[in-house]
Coordinates of C-alpha atoms in Angstrom, one line a residue:
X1 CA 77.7 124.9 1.2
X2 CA 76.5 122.9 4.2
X3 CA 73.3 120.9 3.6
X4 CA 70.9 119.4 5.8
X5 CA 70.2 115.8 4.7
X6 CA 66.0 114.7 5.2
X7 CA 65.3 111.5 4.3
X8 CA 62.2 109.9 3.1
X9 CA 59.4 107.8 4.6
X10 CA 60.3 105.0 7.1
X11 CA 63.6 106.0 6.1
X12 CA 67.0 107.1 9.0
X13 CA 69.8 109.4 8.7
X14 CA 72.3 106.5 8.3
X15 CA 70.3 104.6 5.5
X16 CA 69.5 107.9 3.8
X17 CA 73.6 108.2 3.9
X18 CA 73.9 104.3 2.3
X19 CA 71.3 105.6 -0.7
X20 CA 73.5 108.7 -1.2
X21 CA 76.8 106.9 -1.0
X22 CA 77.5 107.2 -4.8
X23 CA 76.9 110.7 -4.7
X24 CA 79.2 111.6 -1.5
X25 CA 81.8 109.2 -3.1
X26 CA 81.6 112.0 -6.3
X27 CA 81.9 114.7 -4.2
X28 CA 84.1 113.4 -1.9
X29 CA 86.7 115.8 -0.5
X30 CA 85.2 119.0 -2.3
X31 CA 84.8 122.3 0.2
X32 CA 81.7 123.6 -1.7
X33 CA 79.8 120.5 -0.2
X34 CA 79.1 119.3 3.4
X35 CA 76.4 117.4 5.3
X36 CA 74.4 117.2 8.5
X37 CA 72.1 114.3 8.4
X38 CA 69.4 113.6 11.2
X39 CA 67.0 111.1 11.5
X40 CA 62.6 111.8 11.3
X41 CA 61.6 112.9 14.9
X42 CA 58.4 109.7 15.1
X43 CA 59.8 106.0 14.9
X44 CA 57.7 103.7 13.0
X45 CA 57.6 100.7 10.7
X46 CA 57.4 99.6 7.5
X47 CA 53.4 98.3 6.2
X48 CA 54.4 94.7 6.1
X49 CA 56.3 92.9 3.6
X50 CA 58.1 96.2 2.9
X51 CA 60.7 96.0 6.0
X52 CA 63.7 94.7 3.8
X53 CA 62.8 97.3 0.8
X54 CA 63.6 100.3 3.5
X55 CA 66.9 99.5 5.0
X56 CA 67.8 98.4 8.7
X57 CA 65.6 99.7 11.6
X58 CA 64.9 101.8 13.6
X59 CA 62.6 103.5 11.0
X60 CA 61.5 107.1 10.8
X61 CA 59.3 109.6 9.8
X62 CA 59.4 113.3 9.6
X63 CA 55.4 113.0 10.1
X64 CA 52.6 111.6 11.6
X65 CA 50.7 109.6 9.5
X66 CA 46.6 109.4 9.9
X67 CA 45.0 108.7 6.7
X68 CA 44.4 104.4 7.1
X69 CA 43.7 104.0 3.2
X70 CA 46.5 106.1 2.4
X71 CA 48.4 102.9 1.0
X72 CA 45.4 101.6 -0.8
X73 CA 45.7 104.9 -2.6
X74 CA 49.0 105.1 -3.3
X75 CA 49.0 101.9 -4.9
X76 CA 46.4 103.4 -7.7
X77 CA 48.0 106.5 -8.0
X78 CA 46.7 108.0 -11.1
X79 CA 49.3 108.7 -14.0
X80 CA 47.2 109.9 -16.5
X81 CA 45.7 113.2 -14.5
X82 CA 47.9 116.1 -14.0
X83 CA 50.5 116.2 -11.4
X84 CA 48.6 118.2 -9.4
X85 CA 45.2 116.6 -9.9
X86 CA 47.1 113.5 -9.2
X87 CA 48.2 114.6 -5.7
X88 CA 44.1 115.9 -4.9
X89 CA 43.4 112.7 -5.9
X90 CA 45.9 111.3 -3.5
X91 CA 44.3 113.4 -0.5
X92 CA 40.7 112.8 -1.9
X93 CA 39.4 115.7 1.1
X94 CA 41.8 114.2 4.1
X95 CA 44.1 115.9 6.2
X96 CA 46.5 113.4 5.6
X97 CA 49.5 115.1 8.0
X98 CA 47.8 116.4 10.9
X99 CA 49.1 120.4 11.2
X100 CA 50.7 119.8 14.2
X101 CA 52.9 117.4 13.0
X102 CA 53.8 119.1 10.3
X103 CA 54.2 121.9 12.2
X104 CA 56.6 119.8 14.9
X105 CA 58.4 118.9 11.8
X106 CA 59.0 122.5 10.5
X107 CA 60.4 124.2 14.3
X108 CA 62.7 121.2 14.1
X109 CA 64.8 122.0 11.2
X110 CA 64.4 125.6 12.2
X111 CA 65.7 125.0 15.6
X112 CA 68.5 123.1 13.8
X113 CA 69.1 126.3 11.5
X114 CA 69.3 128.2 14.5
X115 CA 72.0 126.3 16.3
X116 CA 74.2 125.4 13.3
X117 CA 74.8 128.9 11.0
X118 CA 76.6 127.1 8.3
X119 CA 73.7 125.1 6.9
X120 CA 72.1 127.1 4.0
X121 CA 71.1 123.9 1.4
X122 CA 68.9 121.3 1.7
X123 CA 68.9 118.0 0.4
X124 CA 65.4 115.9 0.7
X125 CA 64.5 112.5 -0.7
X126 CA 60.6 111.4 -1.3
X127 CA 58.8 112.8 2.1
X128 CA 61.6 114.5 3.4
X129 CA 61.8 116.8 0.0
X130 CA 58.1 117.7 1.2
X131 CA 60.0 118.8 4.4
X132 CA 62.3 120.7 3.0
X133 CA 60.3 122.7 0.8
X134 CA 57.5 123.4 3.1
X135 CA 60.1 125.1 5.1
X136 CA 61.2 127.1 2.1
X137 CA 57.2 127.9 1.9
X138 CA 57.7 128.8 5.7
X139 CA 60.8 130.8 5.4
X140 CA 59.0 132.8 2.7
X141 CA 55.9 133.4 4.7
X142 CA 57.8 134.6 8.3
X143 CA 60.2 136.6 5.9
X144 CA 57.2 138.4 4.8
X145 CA 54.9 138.7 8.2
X146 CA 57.2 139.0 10.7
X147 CA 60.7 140.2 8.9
X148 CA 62.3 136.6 9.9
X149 CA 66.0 136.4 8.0
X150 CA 66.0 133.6 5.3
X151 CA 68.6 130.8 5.6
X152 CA 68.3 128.2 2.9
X153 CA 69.8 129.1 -0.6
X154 CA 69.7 125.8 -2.2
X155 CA 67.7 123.1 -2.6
X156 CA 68.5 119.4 -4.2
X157 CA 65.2 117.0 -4.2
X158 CA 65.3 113.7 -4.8
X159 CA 61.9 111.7 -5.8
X160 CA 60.5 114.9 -4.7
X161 CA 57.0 115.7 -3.1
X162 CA 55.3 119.0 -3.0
X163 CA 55.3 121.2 0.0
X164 CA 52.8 121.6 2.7
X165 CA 51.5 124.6 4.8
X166 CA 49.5 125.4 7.5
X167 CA 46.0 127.3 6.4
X168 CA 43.0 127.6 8.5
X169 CA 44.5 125.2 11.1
X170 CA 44.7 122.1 8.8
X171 CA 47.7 121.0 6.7
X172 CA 46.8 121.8 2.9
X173 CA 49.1 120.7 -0.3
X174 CA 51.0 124.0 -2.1
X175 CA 50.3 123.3 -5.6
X176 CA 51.0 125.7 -8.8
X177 CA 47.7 125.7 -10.0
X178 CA 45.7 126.6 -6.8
X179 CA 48.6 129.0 -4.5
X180 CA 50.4 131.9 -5.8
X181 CA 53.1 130.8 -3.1
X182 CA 56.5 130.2 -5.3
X183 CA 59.6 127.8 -3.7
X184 CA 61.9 130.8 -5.3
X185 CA 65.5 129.7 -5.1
X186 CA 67.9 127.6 -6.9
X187 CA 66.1 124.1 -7.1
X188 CA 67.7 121.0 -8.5
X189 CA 65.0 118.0 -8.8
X190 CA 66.4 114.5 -9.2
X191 CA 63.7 112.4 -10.8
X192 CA 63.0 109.0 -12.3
X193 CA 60.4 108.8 -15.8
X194 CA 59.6 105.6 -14.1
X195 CA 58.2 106.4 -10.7
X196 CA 55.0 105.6 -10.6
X197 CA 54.9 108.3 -8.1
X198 CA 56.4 110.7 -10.9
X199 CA 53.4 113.3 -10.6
X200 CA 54.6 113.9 -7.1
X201 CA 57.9 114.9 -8.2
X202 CA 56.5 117.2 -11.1
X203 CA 53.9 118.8 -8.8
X204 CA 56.8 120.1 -7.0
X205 CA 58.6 121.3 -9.8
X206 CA 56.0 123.1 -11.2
X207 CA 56.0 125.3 -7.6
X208 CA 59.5 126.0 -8.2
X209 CA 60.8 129.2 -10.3
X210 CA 61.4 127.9 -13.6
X211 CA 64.0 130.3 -14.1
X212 CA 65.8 129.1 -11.2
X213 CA 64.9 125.3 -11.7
X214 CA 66.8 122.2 -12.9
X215 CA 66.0 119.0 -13.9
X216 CA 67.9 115.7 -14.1
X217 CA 66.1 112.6 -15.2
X218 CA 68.0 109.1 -14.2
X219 CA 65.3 106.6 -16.2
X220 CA 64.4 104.8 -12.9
X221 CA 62.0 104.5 -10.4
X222 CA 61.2 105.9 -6.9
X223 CA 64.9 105.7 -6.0
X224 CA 68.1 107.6 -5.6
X225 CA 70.4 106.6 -8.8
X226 CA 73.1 104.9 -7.6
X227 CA 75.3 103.6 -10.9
X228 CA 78.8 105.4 -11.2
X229 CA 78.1 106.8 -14.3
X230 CA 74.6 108.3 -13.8
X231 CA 75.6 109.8 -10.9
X232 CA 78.9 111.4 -12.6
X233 CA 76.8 112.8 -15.1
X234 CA 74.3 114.0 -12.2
X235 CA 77.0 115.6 -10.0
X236 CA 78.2 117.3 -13.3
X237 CA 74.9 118.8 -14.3
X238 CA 74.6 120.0 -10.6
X239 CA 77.7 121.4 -10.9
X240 CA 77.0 124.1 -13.7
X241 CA 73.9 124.8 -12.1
X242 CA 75.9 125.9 -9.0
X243 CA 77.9 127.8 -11.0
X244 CA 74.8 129.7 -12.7
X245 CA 73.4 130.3 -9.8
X246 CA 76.3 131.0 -7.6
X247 CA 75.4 134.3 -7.4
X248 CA 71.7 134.0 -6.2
X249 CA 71.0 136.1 -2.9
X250 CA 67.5 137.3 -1.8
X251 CA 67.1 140.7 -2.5
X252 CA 65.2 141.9 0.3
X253 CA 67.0 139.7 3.0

């Protein structure tokens, strides 16, 4: 399966490829896996102080980015609400992606889909995991208005974030508790019990189908795991989730 790499926030295709080093090195050589990576369409920087935490520049992100106390927020995001109260609180009544951003963002990758047939998995760390499942959420919705052919049968998230979609002209969070929309393919979420942004990771779980949905927890934070053995033991859970789901295709596609 070919996979299109989406890294996170201020973030690049060849940093995103340094973080995911240990788990290419596991899977090194292995036809059932192979990458495109691209970097975030806007350039940007880090908030200062944070330049060395994010890698070598340029910096990217798959977004625009309007909401100014964003960062003031983040830095109190609640732990004790839900996961999806948690990510309201987060928005607090702001269109914090404007929806034609996100919307740039989304004909992106599915320009990309168009011109490269082998990619049918994605692979998303942080805010490019909100990419990739809002174009899941996407896929779903053109499959079902306009008869549009699905591509992606796979997802792996990393830190993940939950999707996004276009409603009544303004970007709006897809969370289980207030859409009946359903990410409804083989998911396999990569999360840390110490990310203080753990809710975020949770909330898009919990749009997933459970049935279809894994979970591997590697005790850190807001990070990709990156020690040989937590990795080994990652790629070898992922592995017999590809194997139980290897025969997932959409029935009405």
């Amino acid at each position: 399966m070919k996979y299109l790499c989406l890294h996170g926030a201020y973030g690049s295709a060849k940093n995103f490829q340094a973080q995911l080093s240990p788990f290419l090195d596991e899977v090194k050589g292995r036809d059932d896996y192979s990458f495109m990576w691209i970097d975030g369409i806007h350039e940007t920087a880090p908030p200062d102080g944070f330049q060395d935490y994010f890698g070598a520049a340029p910096w990217h992100r798959h977004v625009k980015f309007e909401a100014a106390d964003f960062l003031q927020r983040i830095r109190q995001f609640p732990q004790e609400q839900g996961a999806e109260d948690s990510m309201r609180f987060l928005l607090a009544g702001e269109e914090l992606i404007p929806a034609e951003s996100l919307t740039e963002a989304l004909e992106r990758v599915f320009k990309i889909l168009e011109e490269d047939a082998e990619i049918t998995g994605l692979i998303g760390y942080s805010e490019g995991s909100m990419i990739a499942a809002s174009l899941i959420i996407e896929e779903q919705r053109r499959r079902k208005e306009h008869g549009t052919r699905r591509r992606i049968e796979r997802a792996i998230f990393f830190a993940g974030w939950p999707p996004m979609a276009v409603v009544d002209g303004q970007a709006s969070l897809v969370l289980a508790d207030s859409s009946d929309a359903m990410i409804d393919i083989p998911t396999f979420h990569v999360i840390g019990c110490n990310d203080p942004y753990l809710n975020g990771s949770m909330s898009l779980y919990t749009t997933c189908d459970e049935d279809l949905a894994e979970m591997f927890d590697h005790g850190q934070g807001h990070t990709v795991p990156r020690d040989p053995r937590t990795m080994k033991e990652l790629v070898t859970v992922l592995d017999k989730f590809g194997k139980a789901n290897r025969s997932f295709r959409f029935e009405d596609n």
